[in-house]
């Protein structure tokens, strides 16, 4: 999912890995995760 976000053409592309990490964190929280959410983009 992160790779797809970074490769999309503008205006839908995310400008940085940090923005993708934020999106992934928000998605995890939105699905009910509350404990120890970590996002590492390699």
PDB file of N, CA, C and O in Angstrom:
ATOM      1  N   UNK A   1       0.820  -1.192   0.000  1.00  0.00           N
ATOM      2  CA  UNK A   1       0.000   0.000   0.000  1.00  0.00           C
ATOM      3  C   UNK A   1       0.862   1.252   0.000  1.00  0.00           C
ATOM      4  O   UNK A   1       0.580   2.192  -0.717  1.00  0.00           O
ATOM      5  N   UNK A   2       1.910   1.260   0.806  1.00  0.00           N
ATOM      6  CA  UNK A   2       2.787   2.428   0.873  1.00  0.00           C
ATOM      7  C   UNK A   2       3.440   2.689  -0.479  1.00  0.00           C
ATOM      8  O   UNK A   2       3.505   3.838  -0.936  1.00  0.00           O
ATOM      9  N   UNK A   3       3.883   1.636  -1.138  1.00  0.00           N
ATOM     10  CA  UNK A   3       4.524   1.790  -2.441  1.00  0.00           C
ATOM     11  C   UNK A   3       3.555   2.384  -3.456  1.00  0.00           C
ATOM     12  O   UNK A   3       3.912   3.260  -4.235  1.00  0.00           O
ATOM     13  N   UNK A   4       2.314   1.925  -3.435  1.00  0.00           N
ATOM     14  CA  UNK A   4       1.302   2.457  -4.349  1.00  0.00           C
ATOM     15  C   UNK A   4       1.054   3.937  -4.096  1.00  0.00           C
ATOM     16  O   UNK A   4       0.911   4.720  -5.032  1.00  0.00           O
ATOM     17  N   UNK A   5       0.999   4.342  -2.846  1.00  0.00           N
ATOM     18  CA  UNK A   5       0.770   5.742  -2.501  1.00  0.00           C
ATOM     19  C   UNK A   5       1.885   6.636  -3.036  1.00  0.00           C
ATOM     20  O   UNK A   5       1.640   7.735  -3.523  1.00  0.00           O
ATOM     21  N   UNK A   6       3.118   6.160  -2.935  1.00  0.00           N
ATOM     22  CA  UNK A   6       4.258   6.966  -3.368  1.00  0.00           C
ATOM     23  C   UNK A   6       4.408   7.004  -4.884  1.00  0.00           C
ATOM     24  O   UNK A   6       4.975   7.936  -5.429  1.00  0.00           O
ATOM     25  N   UNK A   7       3.881   6.001  -5.597  1.00  0.00           N
ATOM     26  CA  UNK A   7       4.068   5.921  -7.038  1.00  0.00           C
ATOM     27  C   UNK A   7       2.931   6.541  -7.842  1.00  0.00           C
ATOM     28  O   UNK A   7       3.071   6.733  -9.037  1.00  0.00           O
ATOM     29  N   UNK A   8       1.824   6.856  -7.217  1.00  0.00           N
ATOM     30  CA  UNK A   8       0.699   7.434  -7.947  1.00  0.00           C
ATOM     31  C   UNK A   8       1.061   8.807  -8.486  1.00  0.00           C
ATOM     32  O   UNK A   8       1.913   9.501  -7.953  1.00  0.00           O
ATOM     33  N   UNK A   9       0.381   9.165  -9.564  1.00  0.00           N
ATOM     34  CA  UNK A   9       0.608  10.485 -10.138  1.00  0.00           C
ATOM     35  C   UNK A   9      -0.121  11.540  -9.327  1.00  0.00           C
ATOM     36  O   UNK A   9      -1.148  11.284  -8.720  1.00  0.00           O
ATOM     37  N   UNK A  10       0.411  12.729  -9.336  1.00  0.00           N
ATOM     38  CA  UNK A  10      -0.209  13.846  -8.622  1.00  0.00           C
ATOM     39  C   UNK A  10      -1.569  14.107  -9.224  1.00  0.00           C
ATOM     40  O   UNK A  10      -1.756  13.881 -10.399  1.00  0.00           O
ATOM     41  N   UNK A  11      -2.558  14.568  -8.534  1.00  0.00           N
ATOM     42  CA  UNK A  11      -2.520  15.097  -7.177  1.00  0.00           C
ATOM     43  C   UNK A  11      -2.721  14.040  -6.103  1.00  0.00           C
ATOM     44  O   UNK A  11      -2.808  14.358  -4.936  1.00  0.00           O
ATOM     45  N   UNK A  12      -2.776  12.757  -6.491  1.00  0.00           N
ATOM     46  CA  UNK A  12      -3.067  11.714  -5.519  1.00  0.00           C
ATOM     47  C   UNK A  12      -1.818  11.172  -4.823  1.00  0.00           C
ATOM     48  O   UNK A  12      -1.921  10.497  -3.822  1.00  0.00           O
ATOM     49  N   UNK A  13      -0.654  11.458  -5.347  1.00  0.00           N
ATOM     50  CA  UNK A  13       0.585  10.950  -4.763  1.00  0.00           C
ATOM     51  C   UNK A  13       0.881  11.640  -3.443  1.00  0.00           C
ATOM     52  O   UNK A  13       0.554  12.806  -3.250  1.00  0.00           O
ATOM     53  N   UNK A  14       1.495  10.904  -2.549  1.00  0.00           N
ATOM     54  CA  UNK A  14       1.958  11.490  -1.297  1.00  0.00           C
ATOM     55  C   UNK A  14       3.368  11.990  -1.533  1.00  0.00           C
ATOM     56  O   UNK A  14       4.163  11.344  -2.203  1.00  0.00           O
ATOM     57  N   UNK A  15       3.685  13.136  -0.981  1.00  0.00           N
ATOM     58  CA  UNK A  15       4.952  13.783  -1.293  1.00  0.00           C
ATOM     59  C   UNK A  15       6.141  13.185  -0.562  1.00  0.00           C
ATOM     60  O   UNK A  15       7.272  13.418  -0.954  1.00  0.00           O
ATOM     61  N   UNK A  16       5.904  12.408   0.485  1.00  0.00           N
ATOM     62  CA  UNK A  16       7.036  11.897   1.248  1.00  0.00           C
ATOM     63  C   UNK A  16       6.669  10.597   1.959  1.00  0.00           C
ATOM     64  O   UNK A  16       5.497  10.327   2.217  1.00  0.00           O
ATOM     65  N   UNK A  17       7.682   9.822   2.299  1.00  0.00           N
ATOM     66  CA  UNK A  17       7.427   8.619   3.109  1.00  0.00           C
ATOM     67  C   UNK A  17       6.773   8.960   4.448  1.00  0.00           C
ATOM     68  O   UNK A  17       5.970   8.196   4.964  1.00  0.00           O
ATOM     69  N   UNK A  18       7.094  10.115   4.989  1.00  0.00           N
ATOM     70  CA  UNK A  18       6.497  10.536   6.258  1.00  0.00           C
ATOM     71  C   UNK A  18       4.985  10.677   6.126  1.00  0.00           C
ATOM     72  O   UNK A  18       4.237  10.291   7.030  1.00  0.00           O
ATOM     73  N   UNK A  19       4.534  11.231   5.013  1.00  0.00           N
ATOM     74  CA  UNK A  19       3.095  11.376   4.791  1.00  0.00           C
ATOM     75  C   UNK A  19       2.422  10.010   4.675  1.00  0.00           C
ATOM     76  O   UNK A  19       1.314   9.815   5.173  1.00  0.00           O
ATOM     77  N   UNK A  20       3.086   9.064   4.024  1.00  0.00           N
ATOM     78  CA  UNK A  20       2.539   7.706   3.898  1.00  0.00           C
ATOM     79  C   UNK A  20       2.487   7.041   5.265  1.00  0.00           C
ATOM     80  O   UNK A  20       1.512   6.374   5.605  1.00  0.00           O
ATOM     81  N   UNK A  21       3.522   7.226   6.075  1.00  0.00           N
ATOM     82  CA  UNK A  21       3.534   6.647   7.418  1.00  0.00           C
ATOM     83  C   UNK A  21       2.381   7.199   8.253  1.00  0.00           C
ATOM     84  O   UNK A  21       1.729   6.456   8.999  1.00  0.00           O
ATOM     85  N   UNK A  22       2.117   8.483   8.118  1.00  0.00           N
ATOM     86  CA  UNK A  22       0.996   9.091   8.833  1.00  0.00           C
ATOM     87  C   UNK A  22      -0.326   8.478   8.376  1.00  0.00           C
ATOM     88  O   UNK A  22      -1.182   8.150   9.199  1.00  0.00           O
ATOM     89  N   UNK A  23      -0.487   8.302   7.074  1.00  0.00           N
ATOM     90  CA  UNK A  23      -1.701   7.688   6.538  1.00  0.00           C
ATOM     91  C   UNK A  23      -1.882   6.274   7.080  1.00  0.00           C
ATOM     92  O   UNK A  23      -2.971   5.908   7.524  1.00  0.00           O
ATOM     93  N   UNK A  24      -0.812   5.474   7.070  1.00  0.00           N
ATOM     94  CA  UNK A  24      -0.906   4.099   7.561  1.00  0.00           C
ATOM     95  C   UNK A  24      -1.259   4.061   9.042  1.00  0.00           C
ATOM     96  O   UNK A  24      -2.035   3.207   9.483  1.00  0.00           O
ATOM     97  N   UNK A  25      -0.715   4.987   9.817  1.00  0.00           N
ATOM     98  CA  UNK A  25      -1.041   5.069  11.238  1.00  0.00           C
ATOM     99  C   UNK A  25      -2.512   5.399  11.428  1.00  0.00           C
ATOM    100  O   UNK A  25      -3.209   4.786  12.243  1.00  0.00           O
ATOM    101  N   UNK A  26      -3.014   6.361  10.670  1.00  0.00           N
ATOM    102  CA  UNK A  26      -4.423   6.750  10.774  1.00  0.00           C
ATOM    103  C   UNK A  26      -5.336   5.607  10.360  1.00  0.00           C
ATOM    104  O   UNK A  26      -6.390   5.395  10.963  1.00  0.00           O
ATOM    105  N   UNK A  27      -4.948   4.860   9.334  1.00  0.00           N
ATOM    106  CA  UNK A  27      -5.753   3.713   8.914  1.00  0.00           C
ATOM    107  C   UNK A  27      -5.809   2.646  10.006  1.00  0.00           C
ATOM    108  O   UNK A  27      -6.865   2.077  10.267  1.00  0.00           O
ATOM    109  N   UNK A  28      -4.670   2.382  10.649  1.00  0.00           N
ATOM    110  CA  UNK A  28      -4.645   1.394  11.723  1.00  0.00           C
ATOM    111  C   UNK A  28      -5.527   1.839  12.886  1.00  0.00           C
ATOM    112  O   UNK A  28      -6.289   1.039  13.442  1.00  0.00           O
ATOM    113  N   UNK A  29      -5.439   3.100  13.244  1.00  0.00           N
ATOM    114  CA  UNK A  29      -6.264   3.617  14.343  1.00  0.00           C
ATOM    115  C   UNK A  29      -7.744   3.569  13.970  1.00  0.00           C
ATOM    116  O   UNK A  29      -8.586   3.270  14.819  1.00  0.00           O
ATOM    117  N   UNK A  30      -8.049   3.845  12.710  1.00  0.00           N
ATOM    118  CA  UNK A  30      -9.431   3.818  12.250  1.00  0.00           C
ATOM    119  C   UNK A  30     -10.038   2.435  12.276  1.00  0.00           C
ATOM    120  O   UNK A  30     -11.263   2.279  12.326  1.00  0.00           O
ATOM    121  N   UNK A  31      -9.198   1.415  12.260  1.00  0.00           N
ATOM    122  CA  UNK A  31      -9.685   0.037  12.307  1.00  0.00           C
ATOM    123  C   UNK A  31      -9.709  -0.500  13.726  1.00  0.00           C
ATOM    124  O   UNK A  31      -9.915  -1.688  13.953  1.00  0.00           O
ATOM    125  N   UNK A  32      -9.470   0.388  14.687  1.00  0.00           N
ATOM    126  CA  UNK A  32      -9.604  -0.007  16.083  1.00  0.00           C
ATOM    127  C   UNK A  32      -8.311  -0.320  16.807  1.00  0.00           C
ATOM    128  O   UNK A  32      -8.333  -0.631  17.987  1.00  0.00           O
ATOM    129  N   UNK A  33      -7.186  -0.261  16.123  1.00  0.00           N
ATOM    130  CA  UNK A  33      -5.910  -0.510  16.798  1.00  0.00           C
ATOM    131  C   UNK A  33      -5.605   0.653  17.734  1.00  0.00           C
ATOM    132  O   UNK A  33      -5.770   1.803  17.368  1.00  0.00           O
ATOM    133  N   UNK A  34      -5.184   0.335  18.938  1.00  0.00           N
ATOM    134  CA  UNK A  34      -4.883   1.385  19.909  1.00  0.00           C
ATOM    135  C   UNK A  34      -3.532   1.191  20.593  1.00  0.00           C
ATOM    136  O   UNK A  34      -3.005   2.098  21.202  1.00  0.00           O
ATOM    137  N   UNK A  35      -2.964   0.007  20.514  1.00  0.00           N
ATOM    138  CA  UNK A  35      -1.774  -0.297  21.289  1.00  0.00           C
ATOM    139  C   UNK A  35      -0.545  -0.460  20.402  1.00  0.00           C
ATOM    140  O   UNK A  35      -0.546  -1.257  19.471  1.00  0.00           O
ATOM    141  N   UNK A  36       0.483   0.327  20.658  1.00  0.00           N
ATOM    142  CA  UNK A  36       1.779   0.177  20.001  1.00  0.00           C
ATOM    143  C   UNK A  36       1.709   0.144  18.480  1.00  0.00           C
ATOM    144  O   UNK A  36       2.121  -0.816  17.839  1.00  0.00           O
ATOM    145  N   UNK A  37       1.213   1.192  17.880  1.00  0.00           N
ATOM    146  CA  UNK A  37       1.173   1.300  16.435  1.00  0.00           C
ATOM    147  C   UNK A  37       2.516   1.873  15.977  1.00  0.00           C
ATOM    148  O   UNK A  37       2.909   2.955  16.375  1.00  0.00           O
ATOM    149  N   UNK A  38       3.225   1.088  15.167  1.00  0.00           N
ATOM    150  CA  UNK A  38       4.512   1.512  14.621  1.00  0.00           C
ATOM    151  C   UNK A  38       4.483   1.366  13.122  1.00  0.00           C
ATOM    152  O   UNK A  38       3.962   0.372  12.601  1.00  0.00           O
ATOM    153  N   UNK A  39       5.051   2.318  12.406  1.00  0.00           N
ATOM    154  CA  UNK A  39       5.151   2.249  10.960  1.00  0.00           C
ATOM    155  C   UNK A  39       6.612   2.447  10.597  1.00  0.00           C
ATOM    156  O   UNK A  39       7.217   3.442  10.962  1.00  0.00           O
ATOM    157  N   UNK A  40       7.172   1.473   9.878  1.00  0.00           N
ATOM    158  CA  UNK A  40       8.548   1.574   9.412  1.00  0.00           C
ATOM    159  C   UNK A  40       8.531   1.382   7.889  1.00  0.00           C
ATOM    160  O   UNK A  40       8.087   0.351   7.406  1.00  0.00           O
ATOM    161  N   UNK A  41       9.003   2.370   7.183  1.00  0.00           N
ATOM    162  CA  UNK A  41       9.096   2.262   5.722  1.00  0.00           C
ATOM    163  C   UNK A  41      10.543   2.036   5.370  1.00  0.00           C
ATOM    164  O   UNK A  41      11.412   2.824   5.708  1.00  0.00           O
ATOM    165  N   UNK A  42      10.821   0.954   4.681  1.00  0.00           N
ATOM    166  CA  UNK A  42      12.181   0.554   4.359  1.00  0.00           C
ATOM    167  C   UNK A  42      12.539   0.954   2.972  1.00  0.00           C
ATOM    168  O   UNK A  42      11.928   0.805   2.021  1.00  0.00           O
TER     169      UNK A  42
END
